[in-house]
XYZ file of C-alpha atoms in Angstrom:
459
model
C -41.668 -34.259 7.595
C -42.036 -37.601 9.382
C -40.136 -38.248 12.591
C -36.563 -39.377 12.155
C -34.555 -41.327 14.699
C -31.010 -42.667 14.871
C -29.473 -45.639 16.635
C -25.684 -45.624 17.027
C -24.132 -49.037 17.643
C -21.254 -48.472 20.044
C -21.286 -51.459 22.379
C -18.476 -53.565 20.915
C -15.296 -53.878 22.947
C -13.021 -53.914 19.905
C -10.602 -56.651 20.924
C -8.757 -56.397 17.602
C -7.650 -52.896 18.540
C -5.585 -54.513 21.336
C -6.081 -51.468 23.502
C -7.249 -50.453 26.960
C -9.199 -47.660 25.268
C -12.779 -48.472 24.289
C -12.859 -48.920 20.499
C -15.193 -46.114 19.442
C -13.204 -43.631 21.555
C -10.050 -44.049 19.474
C -9.468 -40.656 17.822
C -9.472 -39.840 14.131
C -8.204 -36.338 13.303
C -8.137 -35.597 17.020
C -11.735 -36.589 17.777
C -13.163 -39.941 18.962
C -14.786 -41.981 16.197
C -18.183 -42.073 17.875
C -18.067 -38.290 18.288
C -17.590 -37.934 14.529
C -20.683 -40.110 13.995
C -22.941 -38.247 16.420
C -21.710 -34.854 15.218
C -22.796 -35.754 11.682
C -26.145 -37.098 12.911
C -26.765 -33.918 14.873
C -26.595 -31.955 11.624
C -29.739 -33.793 10.484
C -33.276 -33.084 11.644
C -33.614 -35.982 14.057
C -36.124 -36.385 16.862
C -33.894 -38.690 18.918
C -30.430 -40.206 18.857
C -29.972 -43.388 20.880
C -26.445 -44.682 21.430
C -26.133 -48.341 22.368
C -23.221 -48.764 24.767
C -21.670 -51.745 26.484
C -18.035 -51.966 27.488
C -16.831 -48.546 28.586
C -20.380 -47.161 28.753
C -19.485 -44.411 31.226
C -16.600 -43.081 29.130
C -18.739 -42.951 25.987
C -21.502 -41.091 27.841
C -18.950 -38.680 29.276
C -17.620 -38.004 25.768
C -20.974 -37.493 24.041
C -22.784 -35.808 26.906
C -26.367 -34.762 26.243
C -26.027 -34.988 22.456
C -27.511 -38.487 22.693
C -29.658 -40.745 24.835
C -28.174 -44.081 25.952
C -29.109 -47.723 26.364
C -26.874 -50.549 27.539
C -26.329 -53.851 25.751
C -25.146 -56.002 28.640
C -24.357 -59.017 26.459
C -22.813 -58.705 22.999
C -25.338 -60.812 21.076
C -25.197 -59.180 17.664
C -26.336 -56.057 15.854
C -30.020 -57.020 15.902
C -29.893 -57.534 19.647
C -28.108 -54.170 20.035
C -30.819 -52.250 18.173
C -33.495 -54.085 20.162
C -32.127 -52.436 23.335
C -33.421 -49.107 22.015
C -36.970 -50.471 22.010
C -37.984 -48.748 25.244
C -37.187 -45.397 23.608
C -38.414 -46.002 20.054
C -40.764 -48.977 19.800
C -44.214 -48.054 18.471
C -43.226 -44.617 17.212
C -44.020 -43.650 13.641
C -41.090 -42.512 11.525
C -37.771 -43.560 10.058
C -34.785 -44.924 11.953
C -31.239 -44.838 10.625
C -28.823 -47.327 12.186
C -25.144 -46.372 12.099
C -22.055 -48.050 13.555
C -20.013 -45.974 15.987
C -16.762 -47.057 14.321
C -17.547 -45.423 10.933
C -16.075 -41.940 11.472
C -15.952 -40.984 7.786
C -19.704 -41.034 7.162
C -20.995 -37.541 6.378
C -24.293 -35.870 7.111
C -24.761 -35.351 3.357
C -24.616 -39.095 2.708
C -26.905 -39.886 5.636
C -29.410 -37.261 4.492
C -29.330 -38.707 0.960
C -29.957 -42.194 2.387
C -32.904 -41.000 4.475
C -34.410 -39.040 1.566
C -34.074 -42.001 -0.801
C -35.713 -44.297 1.751
C -38.632 -41.947 2.268
C -39.129 -41.180 -1.423
C -39.178 -44.881 -2.270
C -41.586 -45.498 0.625
C -39.438 -48.504 1.460
C -39.681 -50.342 4.756
C -35.921 -50.890 4.812
C -33.010 -49.397 2.860
C -29.373 -50.449 2.930
C -26.550 -48.008 2.266
C -24.272 -49.522 -0.360
C -21.089 -48.618 -2.205
C -19.257 -49.698 -5.346
C -16.029 -51.575 -4.602
C -13.503 -52.437 -7.292
C -12.316 -55.238 -5.016
C -15.377 -56.355 -3.000
C -13.639 -59.313 -1.352
C -14.672 -59.671 2.283
C -17.834 -57.571 1.979
C -21.429 -58.690 1.850
C -22.800 -58.395 -1.727
C -26.081 -56.599 -2.427
C -28.125 -58.433 -5.035
C -30.892 -56.452 -6.726
C -33.945 -57.572 -8.662
C -35.088 -56.287 -12.057
C -36.774 -53.265 -10.417
C -33.604 -52.286 -8.595
C -34.865 -53.319 -5.170
C -32.789 -55.503 -2.906
C -33.349 -59.180 -3.535
C -30.965 -60.303 -0.827
C -27.632 -59.595 0.830
C -25.169 -62.466 0.649
C -22.000 -62.710 2.710
C -18.640 -63.445 1.077
C -18.458 -66.991 2.431
C -21.939 -67.803 1.158
C -21.650 -66.196 -2.303
C -21.652 -68.276 -5.461
C -18.907 -67.552 -8.030
C -21.376 -65.419 -9.994
C -22.573 -63.540 -6.886
C -18.987 -62.945 -5.807
C -18.453 -60.873 -8.981
C -21.019 -58.312 -7.809
C -19.247 -55.069 -6.853
C -22.049 -53.421 -4.884
C -21.347 -54.027 -1.209
C -23.231 -53.631 2.070
C -21.758 -50.831 4.224
C -23.570 -51.810 7.428
C -25.683 -48.633 7.597
C -29.462 -48.959 7.243
C -32.779 -47.109 7.285
C -35.998 -48.719 8.522
C -39.621 -47.919 9.030
C -39.346 -47.608 12.802
C -42.508 -49.497 13.755
C -41.769 -52.398 11.401
C -38.130 -52.518 12.561
C -39.019 -53.358 16.143
C -41.824 -55.696 15.123
C -39.407 -57.633 12.899
C -36.627 -57.647 15.502
C -38.840 -59.746 17.775
C -38.787 -62.441 15.054
C -35.021 -62.440 14.405
C -33.404 -65.768 15.327
C -29.916 -66.519 16.591
C -29.840 -69.886 14.795
C -26.416 -69.363 13.228
C -22.796 -70.292 13.818
C -22.166 -67.317 16.106
C -25.420 -67.620 18.015
C -26.101 -63.919 17.435
C -29.067 -61.833 16.302
C -28.205 -60.087 13.045
C -29.788 -56.807 11.971
C -29.762 -57.654 8.210
C -32.149 -60.528 8.997
C -34.822 -57.849 9.453
C -34.690 -57.206 5.717
C -35.342 -60.845 4.886
C -38.282 -60.896 7.304
C -39.779 -57.779 5.700
C -39.334 -59.197 2.206
C -41.167 -62.383 3.182
C -44.013 -60.171 4.359
C -44.123 -58.559 0.917
C -42.580 -55.249 2.003
C -40.149 -53.324 -0.202
C -36.439 -53.252 0.608
C -34.373 -50.656 -1.237
C -30.714 -49.698 -1.571
C -28.936 -46.375 -1.916
C -25.396 -46.361 -3.317
C -23.061 -43.725 -1.850
C -20.520 -41.944 -4.022
C -17.341 -42.628 -2.045
C -16.578 -46.095 -0.688
C -14.125 -44.617 1.810
C -16.989 -43.154 3.845
C -18.054 -46.692 4.668
C -14.736 -47.643 6.262
C -15.335 -49.377 9.577
C -12.436 -49.344 12.022
C -11.741 -52.679 13.675
C -7.967 -52.543 14.133
C -5.053 -50.114 14.112
C -4.442 -50.603 10.383
C -7.977 -49.462 9.557
C -7.585 -46.640 12.089
C -4.556 -45.330 10.193
C -6.489 -45.485 6.921
C -9.382 -43.572 8.437
C -6.932 -40.972 9.734
C -5.381 -40.564 6.280
C -8.760 -40.266 4.528
C -10.066 -37.815 7.127
C -6.919 -35.688 6.926
C -7.206 -35.568 3.145
C -10.860 -34.516 3.375
C -10.217 -31.841 6.000
C -7.226 -30.360 4.193
C -9.026 -30.325 0.860
C -12.019 -28.530 2.384
C -9.747 -25.855 3.850
C -7.842 -25.398 0.594
C -11.093 -24.994 -1.343
C -12.094 -22.425 1.278
C -9.056 -20.236 0.630
C -6.287 -21.723 2.800
C -2.842 -22.414 1.350
C -1.462 -25.709 2.647
C 2.046 -26.122 1.293
C 2.317 -29.872 1.934
C -1.091 -31.445 2.709
C 0.408 -34.891 3.304
C 2.501 -33.422 6.110
C -0.151 -31.199 7.698
C -2.532 -32.335 10.443
C -5.698 -30.332 11.142
C -8.476 -31.367 13.507
C -12.034 -31.758 12.311
C -13.185 -28.916 14.579
C -10.631 -26.281 13.575
C -11.945 -23.109 11.910
C -9.517 -21.382 9.516
C -10.007 -18.110 7.638
C -8.971 -17.086 4.136
C -5.439 -16.398 2.915
C -3.954 -18.380 5.777
C -0.706 -20.178 4.925
C 0.084 -23.447 6.681
C 3.615 -24.673 6.161
C 4.879 -28.283 6.363
C 5.013 -30.148 9.658
C 2.177 -28.186 11.246
C -0.392 -29.713 13.603
C -3.607 -27.873 14.513
C -5.799 -29.576 17.104
C -9.132 -29.171 18.868
C -11.470 -26.236 18.286
C -8.683 -23.878 17.253
C -9.765 -20.720 15.417
C -7.330 -19.085 12.983
C -8.300 -15.754 11.434
C -7.399 -14.410 7.971
C -3.828 -13.824 6.726
C -2.117 -15.896 9.426
C 1.067 -17.886 8.744
C 1.592 -21.078 10.758
C 4.771 -23.155 10.555
C 6.880 -24.783 9.511
C 6.934 -27.417 12.248
C 4.486 -25.666 14.552
C 1.712 -26.949 16.811
C -1.411 -24.998 17.751
C -3.696 -26.657 20.292
C -7.214 -25.391 21.116
C -6.212 -21.753 20.656
C -7.306 -18.533 18.952
C -4.891 -16.900 16.505
C -5.760 -13.365 15.417
C -5.597 -11.855 11.948
C -2.174 -11.422 10.363
C -0.212 -13.216 13.102
C 2.781 -15.482 12.507
C 3.594 -18.635 14.466
C 6.987 -19.864 13.301
C 8.427 -23.185 14.492
C 6.651 -22.833 17.827
C 4.066 -24.407 20.155
C 0.858 -22.641 21.228
C -1.559 -24.350 23.612
C -4.958 -23.275 25.027
C -4.207 -19.590 24.561
C -5.407 -16.439 22.800
C -3.185 -14.631 20.320
C -4.161 -11.196 19.025
C -3.674 -9.529 15.639
C -0.278 -9.195 13.934
C 1.525 -11.070 16.708
C 4.905 -12.621 15.939
C 5.743 -15.867 17.745
C 9.000 -17.778 17.393
C 11.004 -19.387 16.170
C 11.180 -21.930 18.987
C 8.765 -20.249 21.382
C 6.407 -22.070 23.751
C 3.072 -20.427 24.589
C 1.604 -22.496 27.398
C -2.047 -22.617 28.543
C -4.024 -19.566 29.665
C -1.789 -17.048 27.952
C -3.274 -13.983 26.265
C -1.096 -12.071 23.810
C -2.451 -8.697 22.737
C -2.157 -7.176 19.271
C 1.337 -6.690 17.800
C 3.071 -8.522 20.625
C 6.379 -10.201 19.846
C 7.464 -13.428 21.553
C 10.826 -14.417 20.142
C 13.132 -17.401 20.017
C 13.479 -19.647 23.056
C 10.876 -17.773 25.087
C 8.385 -19.610 27.291
C 5.142 -17.911 28.302
C 2.754 -19.488 30.824
C -0.543 -18.104 32.126
C 0.539 -14.595 31.250
C -1.149 -11.674 29.524
C 0.646 -9.163 27.303
C -0.733 -5.774 26.326
C -0.496 -4.304 22.848
C 2.969 -3.943 21.375
C 4.925 -5.553 24.206
C 8.026 -7.600 23.397
C 9.948 -10.448 24.931
C 12.359 -11.246 22.162
C 14.578 -14.071 23.372
C 15.660 -16.531 26.032
C 13.147 -15.656 28.749
C 10.524 -17.269 30.977
C 7.395 -15.217 31.690
C 4.979 -17.164 33.870
C 2.002 -16.020 35.987
C 2.441 -12.460 34.813
C 0.360 -9.439 33.835
C 2.382 -7.452 31.309
C 1.050 -4.096 30.148
C 1.316 -2.372 26.773
C 4.560 -1.170 25.230
C 6.722 -3.196 27.605
C 10.187 -4.355 26.540
C 11.528 -7.427 28.341
C 15.221 -8.053 27.804
C 17.016 -11.299 27.053
C 17.285 -13.795 29.897
C 14.520 -12.310 32.054
C 12.696 -14.635 34.443
C 9.537 -14.068 36.437
C 10.283 -16.125 39.525
C 6.720 -17.235 40.182
C 7.043 -20.386 42.314
C 8.317 -20.769 45.871
C 8.017 -24.543 45.903
C 4.448 -24.481 47.160
C 2.505 -21.562 45.677
C 2.482 -19.527 42.455
C 2.601 -15.723 42.586
C 1.842 -12.931 40.119
C 4.330 -10.551 38.547
C 2.851 -7.273 37.265
C 4.764 -5.170 34.725
C 2.894 -1.975 33.953
C 2.740 -0.074 30.643
C 5.943 1.142 28.974
C 8.278 -0.470 31.506
C 11.721 -1.614 30.368
C 13.243 -4.764 31.877
C 16.981 -5.096 31.329
C 18.677 -8.328 30.330
C 19.229 -11.134 32.842
C 16.779 -9.784 35.374
C 14.945 -11.873 37.971
C 11.554 -10.581 39.090
C 10.703 -12.322 42.371
C 6.892 -12.557 42.605
C 4.702 -11.187 43.988
C 6.117 -7.950 42.661
C 5.051 -4.951 40.565
C 7.199 -2.907 38.207
C 5.486 0.451 37.830
C 4.509 2.269 34.675
C 7.412 3.638 32.644
C 10.046 2.251 35.011
C 13.433 0.754 34.159
C 15.015 -2.325 35.704
C 18.761 -2.370 35.202
C 20.331 -5.375 33.529
C 21.362 -8.141 35.889
C 19.024 -7.074 38.677
C 17.113 -9.307 41.075
C 13.946 -7.440 42.001
C 12.023 -8.535 45.110
C 10.338 -5.225 46.014
C 7.841 -3.158 44.058
C 9.333 -0.579 41.687
C 7.485 2.780 41.685
C 6.422 4.265 38.357
C 8.985 6.204 36.311
C 11.829 4.823 38.458
C 15.163 3.138 37.773
C 15.726 0.049 39.899
C 19.204 -1.401 40.282
C 19.514 -4.540 42.376
C 22.974 -6.003 41.919
C 26.281 -6.063 43.812
C 28.586 -3.069 43.280
C 31.365 -3.932 40.838
C 34.831 -4.231 42.332
C 37.977 -4.407 40.160
C 41.153 -5.847 41.727
C 43.971 -4.822 39.426
C 46.651 -7.390 38.579
C 44.810 -10.046 40.598
C 44.545 -12.340 37.572
C 48.330 -12.763 37.597
C 48.191 -14.063 41.193
C 45.592 -16.641 40.203
C 47.703 -17.831 37.313
C 50.717 -18.204 39.607
C 48.725 -20.353 42.031
C 47.744 -22.689 39.221
C 51.429 -23.186 38.271
C 52.302 -24.104 41.891
């Protein structure tokens, strides 16, 4: 197979977004648009990917890392000028170059592979990716000759009434013979109203030299959506969400209300998972088989083990084992690790804590910076007092311990294996194993004292 290269155009500032955030970094389904583009390109067999950056160059490079090489377009002088910046990396190399805009997050690797294959099979020197549009207004029209090759691409403002009826539109994605691309770019002129160098002019130059220019029509126009403002961003989000949810449902996931379910592009979900309405799943979350999430739950960048239930709760940057029950109204904060068959009940907050198999904290508790063993029962209203205003300290609760209701465990402290902490205790010393610890004031009853208090109130 001949060498294949890609150039990603990501230098535009995106003033119509009216945002401090660089345009191609605006997220769709939880991932920056340009990341969607490069992720799809990296599924192809490409020799090099060159991303053309301008405004916000450092932030784009930080996002994409070593998945791409980079060149800078210091002045925004058009798409032809942008591609020309990649000349030091690509000029003179034999092969095919695909040029993709960094604000087209819906393009798939399947479509890009089909475009490349069509271009190579036709032995064309340039190929434009097109789509059928029922309402083509505002798009450049692709006019073909009797052989089906591209005769020319005409912009909306320049189209005759007959040309304006054409429903095949230019998507702004192209393939080129790499050597001829950079040769032709040196001849592109900026003699136009905007004073810019346009990439489509390369096609006209190649045609004048007698070279073939082809077109490949994609199946779904929505893939071609370019995001230039917040309205288009919302459309891209909706289309991406529909695609992601449909893929999961076809893979064996039950999504009760797809229009009210938000799943990131990087989430991995097993079979026979049920996702109830109002659920958001972000980042590279992994959900194993037979899990139930929701309703109204959020899972961020976490692992959820087989058969677990997350009900009306929030889980972030944590690991959840098998057959765990979370919620309703629980908050699992980052760096928590819940072992198999753990129960975290209503109005419980867990932070940077590990729980061994079968342990329970059923309601109204805060367990932070803690190492909880297996078979532990933590009563209602228990708090691990982990912060002294300056430093955080660890609470250790060993296997089979029982913590009574409304207990305060003042860290650093250890409750030994099999021990009991009496309800209402404040524990600030280690509890030996198999012990009962009582740390509360002795109860005193003053008989008939209530009557004295009532009399004082009357006076």
